[in-house]
Short mmCIF file of N, CA and C in Angstrom, two decimals:
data_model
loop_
_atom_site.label_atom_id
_atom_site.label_comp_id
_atom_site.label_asym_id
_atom_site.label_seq_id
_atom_site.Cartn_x
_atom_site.Cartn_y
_atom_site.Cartn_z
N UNK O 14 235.92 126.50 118.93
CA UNK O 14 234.76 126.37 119.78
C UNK O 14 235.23 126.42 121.22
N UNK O 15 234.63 126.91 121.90
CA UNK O 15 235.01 126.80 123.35
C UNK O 15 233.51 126.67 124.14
N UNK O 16 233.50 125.68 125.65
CA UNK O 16 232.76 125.56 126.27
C UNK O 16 232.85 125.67 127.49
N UNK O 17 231.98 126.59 128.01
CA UNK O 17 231.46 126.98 129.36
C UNK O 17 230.81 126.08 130.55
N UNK O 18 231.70 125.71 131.55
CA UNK O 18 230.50 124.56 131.89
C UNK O 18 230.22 124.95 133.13
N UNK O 19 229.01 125.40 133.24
CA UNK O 19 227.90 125.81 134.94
C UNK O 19 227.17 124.41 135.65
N UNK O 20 227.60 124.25 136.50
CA UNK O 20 226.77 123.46 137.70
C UNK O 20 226.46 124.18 138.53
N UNK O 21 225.04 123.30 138.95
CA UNK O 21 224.09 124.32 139.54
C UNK O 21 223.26 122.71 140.45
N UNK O 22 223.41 122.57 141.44
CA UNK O 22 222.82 121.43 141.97
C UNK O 22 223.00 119.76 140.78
N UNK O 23 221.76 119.34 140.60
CA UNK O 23 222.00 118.13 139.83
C UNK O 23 222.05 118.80 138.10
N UNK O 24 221.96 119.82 137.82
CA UNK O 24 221.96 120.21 136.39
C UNK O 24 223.77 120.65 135.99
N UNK O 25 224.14 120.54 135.53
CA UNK O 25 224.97 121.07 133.99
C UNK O 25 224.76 121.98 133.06
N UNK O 26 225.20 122.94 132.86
CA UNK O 26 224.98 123.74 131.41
C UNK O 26 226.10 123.84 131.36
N UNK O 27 226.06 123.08 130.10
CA UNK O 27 227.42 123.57 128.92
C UNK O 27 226.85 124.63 127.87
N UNK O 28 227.77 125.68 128.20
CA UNK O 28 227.08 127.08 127.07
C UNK O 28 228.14 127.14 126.00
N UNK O 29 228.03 126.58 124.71
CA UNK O 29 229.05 126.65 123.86
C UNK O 29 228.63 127.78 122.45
N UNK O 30 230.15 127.96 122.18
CA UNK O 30 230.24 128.73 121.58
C UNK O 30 231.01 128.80 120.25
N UNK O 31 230.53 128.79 119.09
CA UNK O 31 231.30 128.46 117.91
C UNK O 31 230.64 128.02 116.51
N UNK O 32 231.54 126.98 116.43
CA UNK O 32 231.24 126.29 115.45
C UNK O 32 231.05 124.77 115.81
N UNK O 33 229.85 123.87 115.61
CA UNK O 33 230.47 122.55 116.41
C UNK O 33 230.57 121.52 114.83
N UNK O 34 231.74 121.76 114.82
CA UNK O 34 232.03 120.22 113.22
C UNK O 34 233.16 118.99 113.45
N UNK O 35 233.60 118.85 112.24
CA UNK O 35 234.28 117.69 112.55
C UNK O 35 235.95 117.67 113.71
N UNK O 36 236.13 119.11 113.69
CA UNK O 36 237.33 119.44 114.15
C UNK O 36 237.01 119.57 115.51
N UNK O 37 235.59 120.16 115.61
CA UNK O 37 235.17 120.29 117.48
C UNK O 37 234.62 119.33 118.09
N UNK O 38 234.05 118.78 117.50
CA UNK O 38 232.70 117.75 117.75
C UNK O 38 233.11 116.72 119.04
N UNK O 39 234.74 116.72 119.08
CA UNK O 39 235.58 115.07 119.92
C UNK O 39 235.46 116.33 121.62
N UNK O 40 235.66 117.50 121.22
CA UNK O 40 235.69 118.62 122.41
C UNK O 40 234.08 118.38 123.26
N UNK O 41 233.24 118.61 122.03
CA UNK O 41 232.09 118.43 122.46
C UNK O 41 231.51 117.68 123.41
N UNK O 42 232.13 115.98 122.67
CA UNK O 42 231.51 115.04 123.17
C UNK O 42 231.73 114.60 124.75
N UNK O 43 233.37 114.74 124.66
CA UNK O 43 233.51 114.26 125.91
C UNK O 43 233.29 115.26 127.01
N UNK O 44 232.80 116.40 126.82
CA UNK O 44 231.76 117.46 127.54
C UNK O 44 230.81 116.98 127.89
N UNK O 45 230.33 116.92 127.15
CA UNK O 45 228.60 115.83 127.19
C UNK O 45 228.77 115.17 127.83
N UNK O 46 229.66 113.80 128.26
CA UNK O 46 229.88 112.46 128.39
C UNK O 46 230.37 113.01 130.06
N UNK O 47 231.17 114.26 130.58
CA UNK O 47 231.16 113.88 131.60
C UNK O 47 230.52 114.98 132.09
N UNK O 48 229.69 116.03 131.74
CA UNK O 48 228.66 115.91 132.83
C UNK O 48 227.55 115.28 132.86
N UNK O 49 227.17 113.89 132.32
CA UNK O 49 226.63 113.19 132.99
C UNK O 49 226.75 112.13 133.76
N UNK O 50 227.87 112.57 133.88
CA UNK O 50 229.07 111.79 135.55
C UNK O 50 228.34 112.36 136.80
N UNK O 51 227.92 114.02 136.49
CA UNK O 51 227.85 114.39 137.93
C UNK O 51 227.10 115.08 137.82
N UNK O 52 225.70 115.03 137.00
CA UNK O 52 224.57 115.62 136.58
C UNK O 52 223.05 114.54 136.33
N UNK O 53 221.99 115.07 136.65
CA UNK O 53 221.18 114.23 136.03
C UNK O 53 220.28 115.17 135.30
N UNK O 54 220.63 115.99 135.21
CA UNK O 54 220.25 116.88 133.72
C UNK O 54 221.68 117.77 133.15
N UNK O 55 220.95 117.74 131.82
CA UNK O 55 222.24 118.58 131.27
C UNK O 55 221.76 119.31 130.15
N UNK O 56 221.91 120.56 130.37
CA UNK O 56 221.99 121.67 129.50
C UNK O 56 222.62 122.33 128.53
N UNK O 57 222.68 121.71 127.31
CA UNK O 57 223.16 122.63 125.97
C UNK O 57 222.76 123.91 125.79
N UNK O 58 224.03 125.05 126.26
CA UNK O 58 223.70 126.24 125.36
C UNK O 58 223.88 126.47 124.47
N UNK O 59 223.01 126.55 123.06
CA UNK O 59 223.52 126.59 121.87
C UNK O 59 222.89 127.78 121.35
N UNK O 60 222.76 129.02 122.09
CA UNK O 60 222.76 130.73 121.51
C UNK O 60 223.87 131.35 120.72
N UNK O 61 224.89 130.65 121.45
CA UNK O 61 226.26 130.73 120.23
C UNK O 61 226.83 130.11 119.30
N UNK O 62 226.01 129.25 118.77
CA UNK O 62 226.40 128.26 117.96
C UNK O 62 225.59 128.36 116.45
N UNK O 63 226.35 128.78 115.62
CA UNK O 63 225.44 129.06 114.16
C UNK O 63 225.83 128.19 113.35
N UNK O 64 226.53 126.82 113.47
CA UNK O 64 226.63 125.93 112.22
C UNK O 64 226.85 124.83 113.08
N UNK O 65 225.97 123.71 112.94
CA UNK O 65 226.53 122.05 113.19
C UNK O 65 226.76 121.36 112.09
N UNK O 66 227.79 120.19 111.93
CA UNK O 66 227.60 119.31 110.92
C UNK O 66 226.99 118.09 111.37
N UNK O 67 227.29 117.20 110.46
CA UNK O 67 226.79 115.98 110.69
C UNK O 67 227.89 115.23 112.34
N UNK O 68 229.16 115.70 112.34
CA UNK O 68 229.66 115.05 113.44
C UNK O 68 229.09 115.68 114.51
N UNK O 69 228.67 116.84 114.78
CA UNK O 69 227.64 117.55 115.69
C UNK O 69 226.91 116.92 115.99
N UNK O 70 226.30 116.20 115.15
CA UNK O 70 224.85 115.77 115.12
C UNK O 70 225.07 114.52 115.80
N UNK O 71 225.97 113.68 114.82
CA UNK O 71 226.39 112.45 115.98
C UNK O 71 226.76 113.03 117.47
N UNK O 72 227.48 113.90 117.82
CA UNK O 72 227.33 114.36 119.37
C UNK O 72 225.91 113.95 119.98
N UNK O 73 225.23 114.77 119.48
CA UNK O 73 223.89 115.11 120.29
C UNK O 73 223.03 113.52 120.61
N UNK O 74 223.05 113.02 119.20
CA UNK O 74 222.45 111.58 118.91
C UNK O 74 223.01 110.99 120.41
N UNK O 75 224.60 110.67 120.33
CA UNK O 75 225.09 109.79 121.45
C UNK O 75 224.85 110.48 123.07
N UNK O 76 224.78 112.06 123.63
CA UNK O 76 224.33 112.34 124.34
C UNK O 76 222.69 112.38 124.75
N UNK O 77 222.03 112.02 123.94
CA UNK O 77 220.76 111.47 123.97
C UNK O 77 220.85 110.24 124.48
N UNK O 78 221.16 109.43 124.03
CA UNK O 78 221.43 107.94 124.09
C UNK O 78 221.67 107.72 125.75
N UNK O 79 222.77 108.18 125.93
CA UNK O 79 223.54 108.50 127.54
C UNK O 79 222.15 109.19 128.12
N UNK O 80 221.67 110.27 127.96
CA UNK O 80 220.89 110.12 129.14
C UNK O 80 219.38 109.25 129.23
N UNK O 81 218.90 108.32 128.10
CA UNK O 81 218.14 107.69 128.09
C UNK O 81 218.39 106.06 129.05
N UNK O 82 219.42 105.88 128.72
CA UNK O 82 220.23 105.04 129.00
C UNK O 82 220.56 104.72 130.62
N UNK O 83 220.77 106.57 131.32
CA UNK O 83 221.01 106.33 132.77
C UNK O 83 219.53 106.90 133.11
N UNK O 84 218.44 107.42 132.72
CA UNK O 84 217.20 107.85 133.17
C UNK O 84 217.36 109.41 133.63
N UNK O 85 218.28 109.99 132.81
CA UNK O 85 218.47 111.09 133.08
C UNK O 85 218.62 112.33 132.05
N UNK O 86 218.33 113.46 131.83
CA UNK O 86 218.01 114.16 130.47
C UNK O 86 218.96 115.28 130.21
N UNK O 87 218.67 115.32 128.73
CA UNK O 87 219.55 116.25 127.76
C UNK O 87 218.68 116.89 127.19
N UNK O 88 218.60 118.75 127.41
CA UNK O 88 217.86 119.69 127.16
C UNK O 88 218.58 121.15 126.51
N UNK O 89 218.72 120.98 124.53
CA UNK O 89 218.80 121.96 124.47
C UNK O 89 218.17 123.03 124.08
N UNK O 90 218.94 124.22 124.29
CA UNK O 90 217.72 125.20 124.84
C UNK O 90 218.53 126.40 123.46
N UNK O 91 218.19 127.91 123.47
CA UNK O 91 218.56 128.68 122.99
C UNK O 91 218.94 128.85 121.38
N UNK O 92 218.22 127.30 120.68
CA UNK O 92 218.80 127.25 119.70
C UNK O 92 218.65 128.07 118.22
N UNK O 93 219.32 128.71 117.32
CA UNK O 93 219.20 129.39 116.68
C UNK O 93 218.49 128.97 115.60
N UNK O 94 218.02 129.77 114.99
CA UNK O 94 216.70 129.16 113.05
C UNK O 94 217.86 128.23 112.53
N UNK O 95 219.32 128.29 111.85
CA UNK O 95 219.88 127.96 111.46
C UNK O 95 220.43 126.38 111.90
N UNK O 96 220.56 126.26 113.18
CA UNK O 96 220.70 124.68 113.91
C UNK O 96 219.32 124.27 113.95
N UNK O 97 218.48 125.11 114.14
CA UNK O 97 216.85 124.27 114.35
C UNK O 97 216.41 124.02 112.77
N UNK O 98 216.70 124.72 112.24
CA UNK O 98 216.58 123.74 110.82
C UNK O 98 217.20 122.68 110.63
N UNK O 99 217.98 122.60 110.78
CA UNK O 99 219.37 121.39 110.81
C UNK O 99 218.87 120.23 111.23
N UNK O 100 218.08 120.45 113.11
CA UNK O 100 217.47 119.49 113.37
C UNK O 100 216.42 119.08 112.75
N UNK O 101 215.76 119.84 112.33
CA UNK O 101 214.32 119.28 111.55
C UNK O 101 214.68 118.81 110.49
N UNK O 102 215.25 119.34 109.62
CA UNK O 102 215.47 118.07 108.50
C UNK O 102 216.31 116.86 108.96
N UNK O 103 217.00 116.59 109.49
CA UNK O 103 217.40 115.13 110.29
C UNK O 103 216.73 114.72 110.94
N UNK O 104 215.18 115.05 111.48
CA UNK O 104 214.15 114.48 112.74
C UNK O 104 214.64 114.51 114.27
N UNK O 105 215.84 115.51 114.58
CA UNK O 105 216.04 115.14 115.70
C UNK O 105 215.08 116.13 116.80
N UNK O 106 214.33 116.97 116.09
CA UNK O 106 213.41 117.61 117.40
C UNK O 106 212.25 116.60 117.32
N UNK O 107 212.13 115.65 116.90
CA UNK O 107 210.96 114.89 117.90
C UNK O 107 211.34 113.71 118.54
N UNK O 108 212.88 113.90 118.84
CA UNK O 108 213.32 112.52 119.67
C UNK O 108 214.46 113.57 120.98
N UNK O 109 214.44 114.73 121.02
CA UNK O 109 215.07 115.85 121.65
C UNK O 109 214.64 116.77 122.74
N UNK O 110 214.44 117.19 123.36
CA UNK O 110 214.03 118.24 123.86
C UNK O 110 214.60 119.73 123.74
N UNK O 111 213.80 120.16 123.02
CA UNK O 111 214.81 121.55 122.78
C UNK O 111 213.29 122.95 123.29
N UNK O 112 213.97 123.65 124.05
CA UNK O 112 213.31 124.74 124.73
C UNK O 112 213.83 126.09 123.92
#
């Protein structure tokens, strides 16, 4: 997996690309974790991403958390049928914002 990370004023996009599982997921996180050091939004690109697992999923869960936490948001966007299923059977698009 590899990740792209764009700042753009107070936003973040991380545009990743891969696979995000148990082997990527620690890459992931602490992605997540610091741009919301120096972001008050943050952007998941997940157009390249065709499989999450469950440690994925814990990613997203705990980057949710973090920006609820500082009053600041996590928006992913681009996501493919294959991860947006993923989320819907776990419930995470109605606690998410995904564009």
């Amino acid at each position: 997996m590899t990740i792209q990370t764009n700042r753009n004023g107070t936003t973040t996009t991380l545009v990743i690309e891969g696979r995000v599982d148990t082997m990527t997921s620690p890459q992931l996180q602490q992605a997540v974790l610091e741009a919301f050091q120096g972001a008050e939004k943050v952007v998941l690109d997940f157009e390249k991403v065709a499989y999450i697992s469950s440690a994925g999923l814990r990613v997203l869960l705990i980057g949710q958390k973090t920006a609820q936490s500082k009053h600041m948001s996590m928006i992913l966007t681009n996501v493919g049928d294959t991860v947006k299923n993923v989320l819907d059977m776990v419930g995470f698009t109605s606690v998410m914002t995904i564009e």
